[in-house]
Short mmCIF file of C-alpha atoms and ligand atoms in Angstrom, two decimals:
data_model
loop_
_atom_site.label_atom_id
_atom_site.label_comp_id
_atom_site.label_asym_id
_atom_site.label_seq_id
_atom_site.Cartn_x
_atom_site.Cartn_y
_atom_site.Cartn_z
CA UNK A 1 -3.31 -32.72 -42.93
CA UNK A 2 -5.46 -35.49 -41.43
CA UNK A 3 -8.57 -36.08 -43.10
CA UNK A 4 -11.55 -36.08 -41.23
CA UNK A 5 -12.09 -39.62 -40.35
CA UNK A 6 -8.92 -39.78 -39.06
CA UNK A 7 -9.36 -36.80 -36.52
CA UNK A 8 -13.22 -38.37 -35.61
CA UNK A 9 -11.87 -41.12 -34.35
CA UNK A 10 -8.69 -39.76 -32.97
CA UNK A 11 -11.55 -37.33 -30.71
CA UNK A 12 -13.91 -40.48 -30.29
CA UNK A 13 -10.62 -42.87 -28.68
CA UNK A 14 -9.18 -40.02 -26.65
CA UNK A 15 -8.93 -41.82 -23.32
CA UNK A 16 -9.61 -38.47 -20.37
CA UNK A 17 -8.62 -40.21 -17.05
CA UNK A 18 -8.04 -36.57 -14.90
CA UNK A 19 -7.26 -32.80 -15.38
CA UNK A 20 -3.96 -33.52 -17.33
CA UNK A 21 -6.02 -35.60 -20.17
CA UNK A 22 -8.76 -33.11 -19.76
CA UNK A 23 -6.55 -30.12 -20.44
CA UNK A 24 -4.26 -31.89 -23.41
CA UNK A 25 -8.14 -32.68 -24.87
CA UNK A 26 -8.87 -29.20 -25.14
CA UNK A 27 -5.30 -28.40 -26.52
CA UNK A 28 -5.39 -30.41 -29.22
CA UNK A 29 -8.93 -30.22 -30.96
CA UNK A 30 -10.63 -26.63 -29.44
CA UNK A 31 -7.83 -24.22 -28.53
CA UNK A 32 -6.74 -21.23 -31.08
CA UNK A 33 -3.66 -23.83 -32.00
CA UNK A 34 -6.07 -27.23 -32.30
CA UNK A 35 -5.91 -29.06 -35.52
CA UNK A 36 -9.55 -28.00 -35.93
CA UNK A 37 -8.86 -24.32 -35.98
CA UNK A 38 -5.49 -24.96 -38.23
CA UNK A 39 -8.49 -26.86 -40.85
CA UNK A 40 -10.53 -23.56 -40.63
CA UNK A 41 -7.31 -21.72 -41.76
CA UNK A 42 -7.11 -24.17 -44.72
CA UNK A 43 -10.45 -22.83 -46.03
CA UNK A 44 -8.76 -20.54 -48.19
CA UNK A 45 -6.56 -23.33 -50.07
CA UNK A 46 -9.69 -24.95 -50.94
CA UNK A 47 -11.66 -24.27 -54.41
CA UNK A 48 -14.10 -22.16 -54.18
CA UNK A 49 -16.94 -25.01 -54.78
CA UNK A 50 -15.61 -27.02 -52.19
CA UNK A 51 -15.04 -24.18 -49.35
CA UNK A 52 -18.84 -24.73 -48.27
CA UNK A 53 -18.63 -28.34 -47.49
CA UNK A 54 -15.69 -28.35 -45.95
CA UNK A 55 -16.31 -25.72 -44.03
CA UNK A 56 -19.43 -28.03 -42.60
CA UNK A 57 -17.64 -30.39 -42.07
CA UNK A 58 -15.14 -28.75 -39.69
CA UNK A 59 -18.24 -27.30 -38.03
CA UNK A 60 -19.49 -30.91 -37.46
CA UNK A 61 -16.06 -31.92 -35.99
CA UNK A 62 -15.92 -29.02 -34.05
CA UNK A 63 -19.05 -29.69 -32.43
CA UNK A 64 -18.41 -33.17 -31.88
CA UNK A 65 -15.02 -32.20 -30.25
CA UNK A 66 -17.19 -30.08 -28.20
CA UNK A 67 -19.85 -32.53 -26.96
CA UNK A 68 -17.14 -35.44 -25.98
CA UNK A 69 -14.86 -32.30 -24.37
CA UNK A 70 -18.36 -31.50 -22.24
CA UNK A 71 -19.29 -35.27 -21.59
CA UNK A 72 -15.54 -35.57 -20.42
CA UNK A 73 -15.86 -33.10 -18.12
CA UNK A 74 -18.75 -33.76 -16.16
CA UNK A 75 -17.83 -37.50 -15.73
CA UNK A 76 -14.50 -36.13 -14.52
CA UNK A 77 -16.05 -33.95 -12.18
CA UNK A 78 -18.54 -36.16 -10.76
CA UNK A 79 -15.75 -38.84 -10.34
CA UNK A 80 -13.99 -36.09 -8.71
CA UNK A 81 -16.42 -35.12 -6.53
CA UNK A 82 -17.21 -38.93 -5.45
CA UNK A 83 -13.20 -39.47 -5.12
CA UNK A 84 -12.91 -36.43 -2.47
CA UNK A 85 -16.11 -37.42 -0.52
CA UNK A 86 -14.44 -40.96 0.68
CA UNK A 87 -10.70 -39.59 0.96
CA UNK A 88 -12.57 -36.90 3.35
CA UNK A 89 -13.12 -39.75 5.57
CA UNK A 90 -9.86 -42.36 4.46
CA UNK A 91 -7.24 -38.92 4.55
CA UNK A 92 -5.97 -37.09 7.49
CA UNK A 93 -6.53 -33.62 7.12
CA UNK A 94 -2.87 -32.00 7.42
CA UNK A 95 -4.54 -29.74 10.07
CA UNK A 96 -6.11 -32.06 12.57
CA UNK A 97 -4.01 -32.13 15.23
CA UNK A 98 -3.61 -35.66 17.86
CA UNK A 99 -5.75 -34.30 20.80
CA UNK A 100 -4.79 -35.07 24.52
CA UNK A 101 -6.27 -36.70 27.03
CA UNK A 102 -8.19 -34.27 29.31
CA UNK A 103 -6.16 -33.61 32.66
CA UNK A 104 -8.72 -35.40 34.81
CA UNK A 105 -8.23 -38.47 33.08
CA UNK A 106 -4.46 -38.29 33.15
CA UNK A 107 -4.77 -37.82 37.15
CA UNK A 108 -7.35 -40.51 37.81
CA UNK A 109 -4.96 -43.04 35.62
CA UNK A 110 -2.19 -41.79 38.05
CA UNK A 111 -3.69 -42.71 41.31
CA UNK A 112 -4.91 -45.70 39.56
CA UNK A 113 -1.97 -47.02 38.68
CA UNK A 114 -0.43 -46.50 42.32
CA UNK A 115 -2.64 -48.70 43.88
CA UNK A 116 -2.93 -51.50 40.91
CA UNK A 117 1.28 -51.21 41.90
CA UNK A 118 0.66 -52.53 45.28
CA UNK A 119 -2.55 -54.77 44.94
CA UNK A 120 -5.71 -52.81 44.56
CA UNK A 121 -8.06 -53.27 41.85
CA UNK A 122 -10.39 -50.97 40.57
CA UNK A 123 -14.11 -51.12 40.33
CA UNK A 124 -16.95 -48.95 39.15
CA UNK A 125 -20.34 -48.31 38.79
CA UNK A 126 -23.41 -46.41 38.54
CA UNK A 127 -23.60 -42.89 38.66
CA UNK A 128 -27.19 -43.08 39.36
CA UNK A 129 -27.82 -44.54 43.27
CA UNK A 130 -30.13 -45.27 45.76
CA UNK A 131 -30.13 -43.90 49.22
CA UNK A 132 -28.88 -46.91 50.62
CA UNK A 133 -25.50 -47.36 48.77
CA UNK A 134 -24.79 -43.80 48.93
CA UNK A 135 -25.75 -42.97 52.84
CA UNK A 136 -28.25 -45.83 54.87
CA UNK A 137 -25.37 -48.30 54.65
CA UNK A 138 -22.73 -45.99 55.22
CA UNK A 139 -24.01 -45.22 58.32
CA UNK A 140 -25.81 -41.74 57.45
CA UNK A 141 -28.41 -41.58 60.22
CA UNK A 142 -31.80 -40.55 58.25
CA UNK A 143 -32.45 -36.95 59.47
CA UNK A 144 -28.06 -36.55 60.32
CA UNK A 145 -26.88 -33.44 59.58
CA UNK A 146 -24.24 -35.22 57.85
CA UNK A 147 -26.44 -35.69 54.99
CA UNK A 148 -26.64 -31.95 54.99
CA UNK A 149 -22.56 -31.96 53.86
CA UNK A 150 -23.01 -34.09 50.96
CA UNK A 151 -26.48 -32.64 49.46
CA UNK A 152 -27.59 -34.15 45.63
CA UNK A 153 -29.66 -34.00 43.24
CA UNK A 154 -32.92 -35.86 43.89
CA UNK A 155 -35.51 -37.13 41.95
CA UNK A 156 -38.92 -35.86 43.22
CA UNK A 157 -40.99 -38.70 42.06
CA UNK A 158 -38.53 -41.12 43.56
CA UNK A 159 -36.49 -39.46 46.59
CA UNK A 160 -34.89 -42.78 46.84
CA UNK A 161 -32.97 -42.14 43.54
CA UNK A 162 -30.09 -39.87 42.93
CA UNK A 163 -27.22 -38.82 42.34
CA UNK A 164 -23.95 -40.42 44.20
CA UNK A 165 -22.13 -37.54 46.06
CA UNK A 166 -19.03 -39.72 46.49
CA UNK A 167 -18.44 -42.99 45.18
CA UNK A 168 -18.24 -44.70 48.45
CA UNK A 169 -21.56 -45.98 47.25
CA UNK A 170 -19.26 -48.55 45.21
CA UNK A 171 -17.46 -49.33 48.85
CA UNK A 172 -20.55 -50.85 49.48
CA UNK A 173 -21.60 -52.45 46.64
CA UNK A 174 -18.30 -54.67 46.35
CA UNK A 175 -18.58 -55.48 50.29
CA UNK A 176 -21.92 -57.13 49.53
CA UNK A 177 -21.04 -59.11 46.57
CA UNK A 178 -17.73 -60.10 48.29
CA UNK A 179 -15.99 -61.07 51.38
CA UNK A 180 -12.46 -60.21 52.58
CA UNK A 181 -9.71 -59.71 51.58
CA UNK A 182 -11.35 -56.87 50.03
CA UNK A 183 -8.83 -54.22 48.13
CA UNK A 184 -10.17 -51.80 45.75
CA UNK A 185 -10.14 -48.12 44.30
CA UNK A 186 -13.47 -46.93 43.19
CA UNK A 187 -12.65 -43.96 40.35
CA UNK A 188 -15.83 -42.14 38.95
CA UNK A 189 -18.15 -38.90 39.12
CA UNK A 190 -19.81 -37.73 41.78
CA UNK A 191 -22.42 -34.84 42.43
CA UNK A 192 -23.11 -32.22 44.99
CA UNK A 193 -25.67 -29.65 45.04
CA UNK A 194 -23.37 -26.54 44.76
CA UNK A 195 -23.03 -23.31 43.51
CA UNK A 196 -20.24 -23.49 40.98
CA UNK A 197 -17.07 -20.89 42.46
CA UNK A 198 -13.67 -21.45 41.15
CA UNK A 199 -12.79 -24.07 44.32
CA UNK A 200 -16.31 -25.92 44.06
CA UNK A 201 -18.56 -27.98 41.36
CA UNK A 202 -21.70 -29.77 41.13
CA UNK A 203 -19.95 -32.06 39.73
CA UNK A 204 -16.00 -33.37 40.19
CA UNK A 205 -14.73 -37.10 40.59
CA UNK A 206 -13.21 -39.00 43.17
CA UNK A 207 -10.77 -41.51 43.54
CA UNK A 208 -11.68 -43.90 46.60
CA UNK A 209 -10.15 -46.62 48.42
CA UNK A 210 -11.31 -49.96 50.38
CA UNK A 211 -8.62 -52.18 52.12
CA UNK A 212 -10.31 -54.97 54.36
CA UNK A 213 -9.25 -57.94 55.91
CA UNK A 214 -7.93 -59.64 59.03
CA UNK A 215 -6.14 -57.35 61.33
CA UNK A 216 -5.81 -54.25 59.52
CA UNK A 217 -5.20 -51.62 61.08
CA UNK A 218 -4.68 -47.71 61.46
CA UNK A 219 -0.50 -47.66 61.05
CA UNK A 220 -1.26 -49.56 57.75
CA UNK A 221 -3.38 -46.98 55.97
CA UNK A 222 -1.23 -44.32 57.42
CA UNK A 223 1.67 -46.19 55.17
CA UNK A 224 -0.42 -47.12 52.13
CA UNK A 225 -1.22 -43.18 51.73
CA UNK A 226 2.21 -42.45 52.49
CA UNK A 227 3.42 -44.53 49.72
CA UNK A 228 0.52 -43.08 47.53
CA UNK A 229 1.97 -39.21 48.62
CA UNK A 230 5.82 -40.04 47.90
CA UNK A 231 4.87 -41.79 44.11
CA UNK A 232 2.33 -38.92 43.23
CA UNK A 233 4.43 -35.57 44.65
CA UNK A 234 8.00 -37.15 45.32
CA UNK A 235 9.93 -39.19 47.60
CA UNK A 236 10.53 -36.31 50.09
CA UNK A 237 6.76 -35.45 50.81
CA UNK A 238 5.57 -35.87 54.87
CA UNK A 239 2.40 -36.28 55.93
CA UNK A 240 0.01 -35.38 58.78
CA UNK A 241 -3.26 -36.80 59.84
CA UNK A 242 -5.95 -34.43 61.55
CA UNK A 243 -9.03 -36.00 63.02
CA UNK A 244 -12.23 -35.67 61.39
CA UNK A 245 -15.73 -36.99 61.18
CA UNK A 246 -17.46 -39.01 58.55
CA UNK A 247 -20.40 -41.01 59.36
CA UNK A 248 -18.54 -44.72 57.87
CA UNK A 249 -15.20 -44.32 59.49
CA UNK A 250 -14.10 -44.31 63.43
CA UNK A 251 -11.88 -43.03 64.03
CA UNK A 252 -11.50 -40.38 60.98
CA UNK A 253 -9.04 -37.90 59.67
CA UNK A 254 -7.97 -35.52 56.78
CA UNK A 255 -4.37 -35.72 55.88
CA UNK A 256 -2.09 -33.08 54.79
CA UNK A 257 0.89 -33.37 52.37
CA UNK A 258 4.03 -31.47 52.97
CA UNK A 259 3.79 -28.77 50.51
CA UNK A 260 5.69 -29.96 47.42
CA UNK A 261 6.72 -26.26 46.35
CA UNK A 262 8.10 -24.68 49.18
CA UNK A 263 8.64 -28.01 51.09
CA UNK A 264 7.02 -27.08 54.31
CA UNK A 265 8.48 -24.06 54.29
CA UNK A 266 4.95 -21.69 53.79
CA UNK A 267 4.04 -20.28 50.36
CA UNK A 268 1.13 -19.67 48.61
CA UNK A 269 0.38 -22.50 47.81
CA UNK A 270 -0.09 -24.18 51.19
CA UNK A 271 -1.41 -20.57 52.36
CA UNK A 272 2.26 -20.34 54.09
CA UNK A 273 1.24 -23.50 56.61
CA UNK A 274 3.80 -25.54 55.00
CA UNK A 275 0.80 -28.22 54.33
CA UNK A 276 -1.78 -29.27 51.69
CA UNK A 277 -5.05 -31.12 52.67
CA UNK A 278 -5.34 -34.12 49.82
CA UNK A 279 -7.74 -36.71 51.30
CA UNK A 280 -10.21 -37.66 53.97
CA UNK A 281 -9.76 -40.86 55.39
CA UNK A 282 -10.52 -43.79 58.38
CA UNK A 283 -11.05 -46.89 59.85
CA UNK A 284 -14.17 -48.07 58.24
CA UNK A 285 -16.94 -48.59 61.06
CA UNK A 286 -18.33 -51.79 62.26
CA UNK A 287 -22.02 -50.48 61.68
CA UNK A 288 -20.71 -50.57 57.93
CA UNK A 289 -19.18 -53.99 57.27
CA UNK A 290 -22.04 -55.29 59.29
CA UNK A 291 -24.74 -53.63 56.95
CA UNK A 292 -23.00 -54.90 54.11
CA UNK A 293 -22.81 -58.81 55.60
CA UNK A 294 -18.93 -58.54 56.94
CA UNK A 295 -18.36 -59.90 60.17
CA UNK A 296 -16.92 -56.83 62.34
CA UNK A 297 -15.49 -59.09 64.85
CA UNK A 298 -13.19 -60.41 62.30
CA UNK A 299 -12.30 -58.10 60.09
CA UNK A 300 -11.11 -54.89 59.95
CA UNK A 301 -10.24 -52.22 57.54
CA UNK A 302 -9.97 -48.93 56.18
CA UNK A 303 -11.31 -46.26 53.51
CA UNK A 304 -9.98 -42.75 52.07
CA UNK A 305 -11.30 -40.63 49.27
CA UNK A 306 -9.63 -38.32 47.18
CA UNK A 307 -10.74 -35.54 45.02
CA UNK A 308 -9.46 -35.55 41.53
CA UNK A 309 -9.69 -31.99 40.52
CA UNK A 310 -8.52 -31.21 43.98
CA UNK A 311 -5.26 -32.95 43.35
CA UNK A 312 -5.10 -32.10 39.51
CA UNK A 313 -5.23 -27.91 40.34
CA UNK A 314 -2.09 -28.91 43.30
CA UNK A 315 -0.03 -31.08 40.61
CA UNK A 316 -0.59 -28.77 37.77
CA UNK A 317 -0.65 -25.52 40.00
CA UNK A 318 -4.20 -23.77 38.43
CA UNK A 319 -6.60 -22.06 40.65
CA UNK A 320 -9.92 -22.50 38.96
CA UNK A 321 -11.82 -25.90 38.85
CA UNK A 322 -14.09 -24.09 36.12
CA UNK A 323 -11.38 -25.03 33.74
CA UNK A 324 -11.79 -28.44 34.00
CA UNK A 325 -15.18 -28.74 33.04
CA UNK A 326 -14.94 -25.48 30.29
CA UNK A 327 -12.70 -27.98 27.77
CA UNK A 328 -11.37 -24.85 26.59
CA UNK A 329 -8.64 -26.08 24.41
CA UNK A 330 -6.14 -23.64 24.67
CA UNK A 331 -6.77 -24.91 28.52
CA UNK A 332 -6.44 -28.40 27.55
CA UNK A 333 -3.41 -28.63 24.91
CA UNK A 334 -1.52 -27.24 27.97
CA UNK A 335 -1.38 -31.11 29.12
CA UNK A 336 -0.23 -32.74 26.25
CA UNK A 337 3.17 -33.79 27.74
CA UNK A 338 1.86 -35.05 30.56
CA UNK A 339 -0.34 -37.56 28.88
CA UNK A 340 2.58 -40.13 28.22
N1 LIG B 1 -16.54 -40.31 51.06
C1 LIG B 1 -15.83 -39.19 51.63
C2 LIG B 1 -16.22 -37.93 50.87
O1 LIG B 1 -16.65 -38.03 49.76
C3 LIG B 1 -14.34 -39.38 51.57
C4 LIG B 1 -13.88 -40.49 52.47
C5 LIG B 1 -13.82 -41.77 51.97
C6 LIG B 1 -13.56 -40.24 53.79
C7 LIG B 1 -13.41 -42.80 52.79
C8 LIG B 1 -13.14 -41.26 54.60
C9 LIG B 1 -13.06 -42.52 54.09
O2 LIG B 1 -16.12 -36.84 51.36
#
């Protein structure tokens, strides 16, 4: 049998670096089978005389077993606690999953990367405007019903602030800080003052488009969007321009796309017309390059915009632009693939 000096100092050295140590601890000196409790069965080898000190001094022992077994444990437990509050932020949690990125930004870096292919760069800017970027300079007359088409969100103590409604407003900002050759796309969010339905937003983005420079004309935007229709929906995709109006292009259209399901053959898609609107588009007006310090007698050029969330429900075939906007994630995990 140890004496007790031996087992002090055996209790006082015991090194307790986790659970393990804490648990072999409390085997050795306070369980039913410690050397402490094998000393209490001892008492009745002793003499008589003796039984009452030595039975104090196990008591002592015990309770010193006790105290370092306590002091062990709430150093271990506070070292514990600290240790799990950093790996909570060092750790991946086994359960977080990657994430995606959201559809709309998959589809703007789409048509982004179409144009960067064949020489446009991209530009952006505020979301925030004045009237002049967004409709004086683009050639909305000030009481046009044209305005009426694209109504914001205006701020009452300043009516000359608000909201862009298409980011054309960055057409005109890079026209003024630059002269031709002028190519860019202008990505971003825009606002109209809408009542939310599952085919319109107060809020969607835009991809637009700027080419000017010296004798540019109509037959080469019709090719540029061609090119942009065959890379986005496949090399077998027609399309069709229809004249329109806007205010900053003459003259204007809206093209179609061949519908990429049925291939022109009518489904429901296309509402079984065999065609799908994508963009508006147009020879930017002289008015415009003039109020933006572009000679109009020189150069030429043309513009298109495209709605994002427009061409995100035709590529990935939903029929609700609530979604996009909802971030449901059951919604949004659906587009993981496509993010690569
Ligand atoms: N800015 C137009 C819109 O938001 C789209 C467009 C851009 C049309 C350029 C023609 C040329 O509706």
């Amino acid at each position: 049998m140890k004496s007790f000096e031996e087992l002090r100092k055996e209790i006082e050295n015991f090194q307790i670096e986790n659970a393990d140590a804490l648990e072999a601890f409390r085997l050795q000196f306070l369980s039913k089978k410690s050397e402490i409790q094998s000393m209490f069965n001892e008492i009745r080898n002793i003499p008589p005389e003796e039984r009452k000190q030595f039975g104090q001094l196990i008591n002592e022992i015990k309770d010193f077993a006790n105290k370092r077994f306590d002091e062990f444990k709430s150093t271990y437990d506070n070292r514990a606690n600290a240790q799990s509050a950093v790996a909570d932020i060092t750790r991946p949690d086994t359960n977080v999953s990657l994430g995606a990125m959201h559809p709309i930004s998959i589809m703007m870096d789409q048509v982004r990367r179409i144009f960067e292919d064949i020489g446009f760069s991209t530009v952006t800017g505020p979301d925030i405007e004045d009237d002049w970027h967004v409709f004086t300079a683009l050639n909305f007359a000030e009481e046009h019903p044209a305005r009426d088409m694209q109504d914001t969100f205006f701020i009452e103590l300043h009516p000359d602030i608000l909201l862009r409604t298409h980011t054309s407003s960055l057409q005109v900002r890079t026209m003024e800080a630059q002269q031709p050759p002028i190519r860019v796309i202008c990505p971003g969010r825009v606002f109209r003052n809408e009542a939310i339905t599952s085919r319109a937003h107060c809020i969607f983005h835009q991809v637009e488009g700027l080419y000017i420079a010296e004798n540019v004309s109509f037959a080469d935007m019709k090719q540029t969007l061609l090119y942009f229709s065959q890379r986005m929906f496949g090399p077998d995709v027609k399309i069709r321009l229809r004249p329109s109006y806007f205010p900053f292009t003459e003259p204007s259209a809206e093209m179609d796309i061949s519908c990429y399901i049925c291939g022109g053959e009518g489904c429901n898609l296309c509402k079984h017309t065999g065609w799908v609107e994508i963009l508006g588009c147009g020879m930017v007006d002289p008015n415009v390059l003039e109020n933006c310090g572009i000679d109009s007698k020189k150069y030429s050029g043309f513009a298109f915009g495209l709605g994002i969330e427009r061409m995100t429900m035709l590529k990935y075939k939903t029929n609700d632009i609530r979604l996009y906007f909802e971030n449901d994630v059951r919604f949004l995990e659906q587009f993981k693939s496509a993010t690569k």
